[in-house]
XYZ file of N, CA, C and O in Angstrom:
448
model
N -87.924 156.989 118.157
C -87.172 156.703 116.952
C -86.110 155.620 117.207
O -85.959 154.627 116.495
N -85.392 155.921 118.300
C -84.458 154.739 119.064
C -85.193 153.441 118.620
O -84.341 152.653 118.210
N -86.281 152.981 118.553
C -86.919 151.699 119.045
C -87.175 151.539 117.537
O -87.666 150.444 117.264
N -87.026 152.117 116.795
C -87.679 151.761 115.309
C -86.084 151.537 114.620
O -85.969 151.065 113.489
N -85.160 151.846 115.260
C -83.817 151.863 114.420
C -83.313 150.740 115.031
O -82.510 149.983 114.486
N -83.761 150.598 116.167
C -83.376 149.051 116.566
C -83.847 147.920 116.418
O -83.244 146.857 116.567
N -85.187 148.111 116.052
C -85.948 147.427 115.326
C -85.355 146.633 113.613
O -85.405 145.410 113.477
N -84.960 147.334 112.742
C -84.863 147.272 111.728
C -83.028 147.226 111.648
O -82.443 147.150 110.568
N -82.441 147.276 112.738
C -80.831 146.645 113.262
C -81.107 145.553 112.944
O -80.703 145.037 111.902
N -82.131 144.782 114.104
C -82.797 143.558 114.017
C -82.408 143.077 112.874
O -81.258 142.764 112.568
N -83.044 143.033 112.444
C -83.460 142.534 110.949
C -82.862 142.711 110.223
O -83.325 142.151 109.229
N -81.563 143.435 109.895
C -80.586 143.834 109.083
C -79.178 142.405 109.033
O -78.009 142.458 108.650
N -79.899 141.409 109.535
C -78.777 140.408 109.730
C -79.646 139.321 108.959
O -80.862 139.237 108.782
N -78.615 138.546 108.578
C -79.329 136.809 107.603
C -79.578 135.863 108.392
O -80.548 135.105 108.380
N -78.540 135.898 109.224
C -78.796 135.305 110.718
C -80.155 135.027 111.336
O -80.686 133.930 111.507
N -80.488 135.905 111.555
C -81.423 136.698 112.357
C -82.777 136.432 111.884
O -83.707 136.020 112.577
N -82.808 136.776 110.323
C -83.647 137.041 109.231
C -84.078 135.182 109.324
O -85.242 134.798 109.432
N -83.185 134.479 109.271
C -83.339 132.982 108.864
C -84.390 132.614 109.906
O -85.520 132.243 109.588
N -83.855 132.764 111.497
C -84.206 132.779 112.921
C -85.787 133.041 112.771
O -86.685 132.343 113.242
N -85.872 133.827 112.257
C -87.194 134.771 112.305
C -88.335 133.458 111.305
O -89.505 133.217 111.604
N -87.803 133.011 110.502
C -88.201 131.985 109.493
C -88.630 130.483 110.213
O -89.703 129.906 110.387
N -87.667 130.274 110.429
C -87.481 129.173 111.405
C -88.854 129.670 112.426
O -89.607 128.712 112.251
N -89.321 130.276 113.033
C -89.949 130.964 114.293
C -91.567 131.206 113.819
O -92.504 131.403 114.592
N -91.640 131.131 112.187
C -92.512 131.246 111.639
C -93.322 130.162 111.361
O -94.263 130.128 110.569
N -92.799 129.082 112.222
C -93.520 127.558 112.522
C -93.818 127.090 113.876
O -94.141 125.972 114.277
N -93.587 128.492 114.653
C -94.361 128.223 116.119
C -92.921 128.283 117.178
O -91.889 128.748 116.694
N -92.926 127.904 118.293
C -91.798 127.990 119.193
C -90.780 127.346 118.948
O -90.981 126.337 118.271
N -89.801 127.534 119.228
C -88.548 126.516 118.875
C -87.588 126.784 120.138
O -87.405 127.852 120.722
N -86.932 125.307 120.442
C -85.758 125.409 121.390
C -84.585 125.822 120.605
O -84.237 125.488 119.473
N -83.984 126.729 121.571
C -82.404 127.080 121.102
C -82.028 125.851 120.520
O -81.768 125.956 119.322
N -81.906 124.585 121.051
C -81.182 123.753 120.560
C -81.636 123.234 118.890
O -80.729 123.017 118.085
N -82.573 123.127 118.626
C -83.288 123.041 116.798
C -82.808 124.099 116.382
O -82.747 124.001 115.157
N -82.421 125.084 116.722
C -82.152 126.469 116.220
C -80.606 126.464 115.678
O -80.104 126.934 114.657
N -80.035 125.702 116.837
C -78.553 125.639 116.573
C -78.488 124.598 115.463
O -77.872 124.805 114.418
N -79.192 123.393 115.746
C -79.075 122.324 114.859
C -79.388 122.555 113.342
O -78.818 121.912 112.461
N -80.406 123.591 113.076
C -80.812 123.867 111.631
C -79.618 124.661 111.048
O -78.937 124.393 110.058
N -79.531 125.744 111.936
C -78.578 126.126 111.575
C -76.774 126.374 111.432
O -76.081 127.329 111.082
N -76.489 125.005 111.894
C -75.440 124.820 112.574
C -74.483 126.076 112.755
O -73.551 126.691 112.236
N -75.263 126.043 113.741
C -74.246 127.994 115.164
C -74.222 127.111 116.313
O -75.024 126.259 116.698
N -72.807 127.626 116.896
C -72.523 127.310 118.076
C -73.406 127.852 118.937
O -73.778 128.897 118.402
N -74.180 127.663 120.421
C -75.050 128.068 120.837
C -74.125 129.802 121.070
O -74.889 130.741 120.845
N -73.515 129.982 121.236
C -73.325 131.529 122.032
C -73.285 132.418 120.299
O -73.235 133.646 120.236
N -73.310 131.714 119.308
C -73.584 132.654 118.255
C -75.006 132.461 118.057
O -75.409 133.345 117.301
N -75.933 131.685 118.413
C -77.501 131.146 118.370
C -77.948 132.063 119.284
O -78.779 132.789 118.738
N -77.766 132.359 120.449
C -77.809 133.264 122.146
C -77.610 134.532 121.233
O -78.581 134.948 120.601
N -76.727 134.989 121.166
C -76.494 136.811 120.772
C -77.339 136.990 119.402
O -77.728 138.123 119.118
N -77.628 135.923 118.563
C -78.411 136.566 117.529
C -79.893 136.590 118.362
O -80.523 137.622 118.130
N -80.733 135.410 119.520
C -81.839 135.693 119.950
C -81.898 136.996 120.408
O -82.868 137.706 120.145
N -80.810 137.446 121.173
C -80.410 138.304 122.319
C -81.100 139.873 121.531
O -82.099 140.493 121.894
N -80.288 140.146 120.527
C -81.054 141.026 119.195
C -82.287 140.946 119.007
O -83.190 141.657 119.447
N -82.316 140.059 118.339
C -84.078 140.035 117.824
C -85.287 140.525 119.609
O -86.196 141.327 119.824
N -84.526 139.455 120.465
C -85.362 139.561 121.744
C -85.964 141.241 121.881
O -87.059 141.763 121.670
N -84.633 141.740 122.342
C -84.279 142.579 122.289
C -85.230 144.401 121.824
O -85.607 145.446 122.354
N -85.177 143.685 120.484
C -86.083 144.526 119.538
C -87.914 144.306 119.441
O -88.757 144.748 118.660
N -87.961 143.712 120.238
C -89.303 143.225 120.632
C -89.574 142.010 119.414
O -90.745 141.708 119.188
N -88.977 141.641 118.996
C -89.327 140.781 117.397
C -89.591 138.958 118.070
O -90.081 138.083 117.357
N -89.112 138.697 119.644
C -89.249 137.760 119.763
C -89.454 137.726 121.636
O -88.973 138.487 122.475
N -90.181 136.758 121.772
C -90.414 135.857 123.597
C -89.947 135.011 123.569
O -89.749 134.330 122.563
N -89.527 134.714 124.971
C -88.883 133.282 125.436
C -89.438 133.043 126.601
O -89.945 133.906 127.317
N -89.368 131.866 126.846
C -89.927 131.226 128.065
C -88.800 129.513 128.299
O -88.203 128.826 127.469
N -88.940 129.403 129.665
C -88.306 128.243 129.961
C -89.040 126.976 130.259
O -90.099 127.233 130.832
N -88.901 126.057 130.123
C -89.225 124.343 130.280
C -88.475 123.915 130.839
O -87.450 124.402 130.362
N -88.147 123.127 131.778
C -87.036 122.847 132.778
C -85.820 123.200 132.161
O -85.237 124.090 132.780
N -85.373 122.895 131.379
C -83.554 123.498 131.020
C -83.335 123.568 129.917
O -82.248 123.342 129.386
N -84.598 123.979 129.254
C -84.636 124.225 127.952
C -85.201 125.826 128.087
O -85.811 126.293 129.049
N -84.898 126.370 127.104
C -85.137 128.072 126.501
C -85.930 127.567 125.025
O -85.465 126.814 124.169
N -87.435 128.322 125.039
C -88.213 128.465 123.713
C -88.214 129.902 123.460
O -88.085 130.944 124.102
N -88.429 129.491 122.148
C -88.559 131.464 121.524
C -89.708 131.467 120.248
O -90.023 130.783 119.274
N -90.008 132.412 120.775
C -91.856 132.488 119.646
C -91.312 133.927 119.507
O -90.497 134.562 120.177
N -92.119 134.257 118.286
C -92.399 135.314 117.133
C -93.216 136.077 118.266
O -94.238 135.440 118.523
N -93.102 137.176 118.987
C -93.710 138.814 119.419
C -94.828 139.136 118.895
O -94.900 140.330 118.602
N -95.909 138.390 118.623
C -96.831 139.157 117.954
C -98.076 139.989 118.659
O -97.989 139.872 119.881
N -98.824 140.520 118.393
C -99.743 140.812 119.182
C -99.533 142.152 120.324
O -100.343 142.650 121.106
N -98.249 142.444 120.076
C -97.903 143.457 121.249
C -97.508 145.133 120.741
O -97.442 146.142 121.443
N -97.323 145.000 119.509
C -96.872 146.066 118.926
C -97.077 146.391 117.230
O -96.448 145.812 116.344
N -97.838 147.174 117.074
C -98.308 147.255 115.851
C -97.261 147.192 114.534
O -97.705 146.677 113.507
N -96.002 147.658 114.539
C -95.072 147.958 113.877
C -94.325 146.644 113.497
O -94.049 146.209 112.380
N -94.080 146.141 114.711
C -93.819 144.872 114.996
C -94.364 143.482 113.912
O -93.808 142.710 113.130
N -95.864 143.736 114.446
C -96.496 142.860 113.585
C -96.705 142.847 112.016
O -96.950 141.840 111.352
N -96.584 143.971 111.599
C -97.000 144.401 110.077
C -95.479 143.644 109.958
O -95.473 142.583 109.332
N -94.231 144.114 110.506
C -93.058 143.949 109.905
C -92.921 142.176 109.440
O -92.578 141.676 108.369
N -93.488 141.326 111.169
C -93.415 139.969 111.383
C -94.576 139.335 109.697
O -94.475 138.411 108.890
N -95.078 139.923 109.807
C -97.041 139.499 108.283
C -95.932 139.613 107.083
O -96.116 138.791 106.185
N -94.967 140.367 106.935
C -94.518 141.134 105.453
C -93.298 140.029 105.552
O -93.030 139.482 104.482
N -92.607 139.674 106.579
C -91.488 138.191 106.393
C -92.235 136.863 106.324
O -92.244 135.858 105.615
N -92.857 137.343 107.405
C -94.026 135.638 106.746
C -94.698 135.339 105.295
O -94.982 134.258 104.780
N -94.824 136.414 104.905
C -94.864 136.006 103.447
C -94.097 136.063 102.080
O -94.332 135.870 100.887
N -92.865 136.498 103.037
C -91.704 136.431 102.365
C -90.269 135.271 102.307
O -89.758 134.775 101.302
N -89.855 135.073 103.861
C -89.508 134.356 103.856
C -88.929 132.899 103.469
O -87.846 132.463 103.078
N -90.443 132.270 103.836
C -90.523 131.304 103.498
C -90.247 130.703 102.132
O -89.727 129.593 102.027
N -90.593 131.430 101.100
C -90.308 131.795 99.989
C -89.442 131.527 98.934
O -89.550 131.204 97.751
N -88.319 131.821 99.933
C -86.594 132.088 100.046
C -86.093 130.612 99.807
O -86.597 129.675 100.425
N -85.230 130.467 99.021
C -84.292 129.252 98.965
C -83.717 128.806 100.266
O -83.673 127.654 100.697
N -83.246 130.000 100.872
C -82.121 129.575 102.799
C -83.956 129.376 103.817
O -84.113 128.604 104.763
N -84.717 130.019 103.414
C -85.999 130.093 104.227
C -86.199 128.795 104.093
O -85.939 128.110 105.082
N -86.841 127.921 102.524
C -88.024 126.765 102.542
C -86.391 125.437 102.874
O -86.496 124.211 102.881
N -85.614 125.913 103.007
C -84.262 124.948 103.087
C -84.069 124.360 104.507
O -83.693 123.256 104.901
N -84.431 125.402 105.082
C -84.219 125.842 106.816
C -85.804 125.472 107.065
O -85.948 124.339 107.524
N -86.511 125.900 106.941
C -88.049 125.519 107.549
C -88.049 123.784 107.535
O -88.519 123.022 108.379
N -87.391 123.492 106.345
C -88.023 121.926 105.608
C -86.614 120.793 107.006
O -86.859 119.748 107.610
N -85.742 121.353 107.012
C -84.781 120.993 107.686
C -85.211 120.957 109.831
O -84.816 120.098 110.618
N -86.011 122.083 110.129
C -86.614 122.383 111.170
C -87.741 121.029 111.249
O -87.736 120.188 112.148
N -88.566 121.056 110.226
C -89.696 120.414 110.598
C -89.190 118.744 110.227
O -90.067 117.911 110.454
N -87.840 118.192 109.672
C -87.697 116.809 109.593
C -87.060 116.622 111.045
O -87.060 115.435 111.369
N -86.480 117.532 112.072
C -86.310 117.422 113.015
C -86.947 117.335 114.155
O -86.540 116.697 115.126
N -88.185 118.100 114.085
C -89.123 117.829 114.926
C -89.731 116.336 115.865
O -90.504 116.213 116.815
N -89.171 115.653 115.281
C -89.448 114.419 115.952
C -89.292 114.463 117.172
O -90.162 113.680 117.553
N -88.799 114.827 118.043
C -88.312 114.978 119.333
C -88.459 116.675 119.221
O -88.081 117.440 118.334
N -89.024 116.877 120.240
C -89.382 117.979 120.844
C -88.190 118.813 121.064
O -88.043 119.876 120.462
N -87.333 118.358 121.910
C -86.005 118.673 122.407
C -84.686 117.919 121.867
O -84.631 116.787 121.387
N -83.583 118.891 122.079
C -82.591 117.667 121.635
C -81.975 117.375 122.766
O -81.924 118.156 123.716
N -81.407 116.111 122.750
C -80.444 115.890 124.257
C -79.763 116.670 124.777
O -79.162 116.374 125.810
């Protein structure tokens, strides 16, 4: 029960919720993350830190960069929850605002 209440902690933030949106276009560096959403990285860090956390997200490193992808595939609960924001999300005024803002940035992989 622990893991289902932390689960849905998760997700109980806009923050977080946005993050999750953003994530719904494939991996992203902390740094696009901060930039879409202008957060200082250590408020960008403790909201991954959550979601991570709750199984809702992976990270992996590239030389001195941190990526974070959407958890899927590992947990059934998980995934139904991740299918039901993906088609919600996006949707969203702060979602298609933030996605559309993510993907004019994309030009560069990384930011300096």
């Amino acid at each position: 029960m622990k893991q289902t209440t932390d689960l849905f902690k998760a997700l109980a933030h806009r923050t977080r919720l946005q993050i999750i949106c953003l994530l719904l276009e494939g991996e992203v560096c902390v740094c696009k993350i901060m930039q879409v959403l202008d957060l200082p990285q250590s408020t960008v860090s403790r909201h991954l830190a959550v979601l991570k956390n709750a199984g809702l997200l992976e990270d992996r490193r590239d030389g001195t960069w941190v990526l974070y992808s959407l958890a899927k595939g590992h947990d059934t609960l998980v995934d139904q929850l991740l299918d039901m924001l993906e088609s919600h999300l996006p949707n969203t005024r702060e979602g298609a605002m933030g996605r559309k803002k993510l993907l004019d940035s994309m030009e560069k992989r990384y930011c300096s």
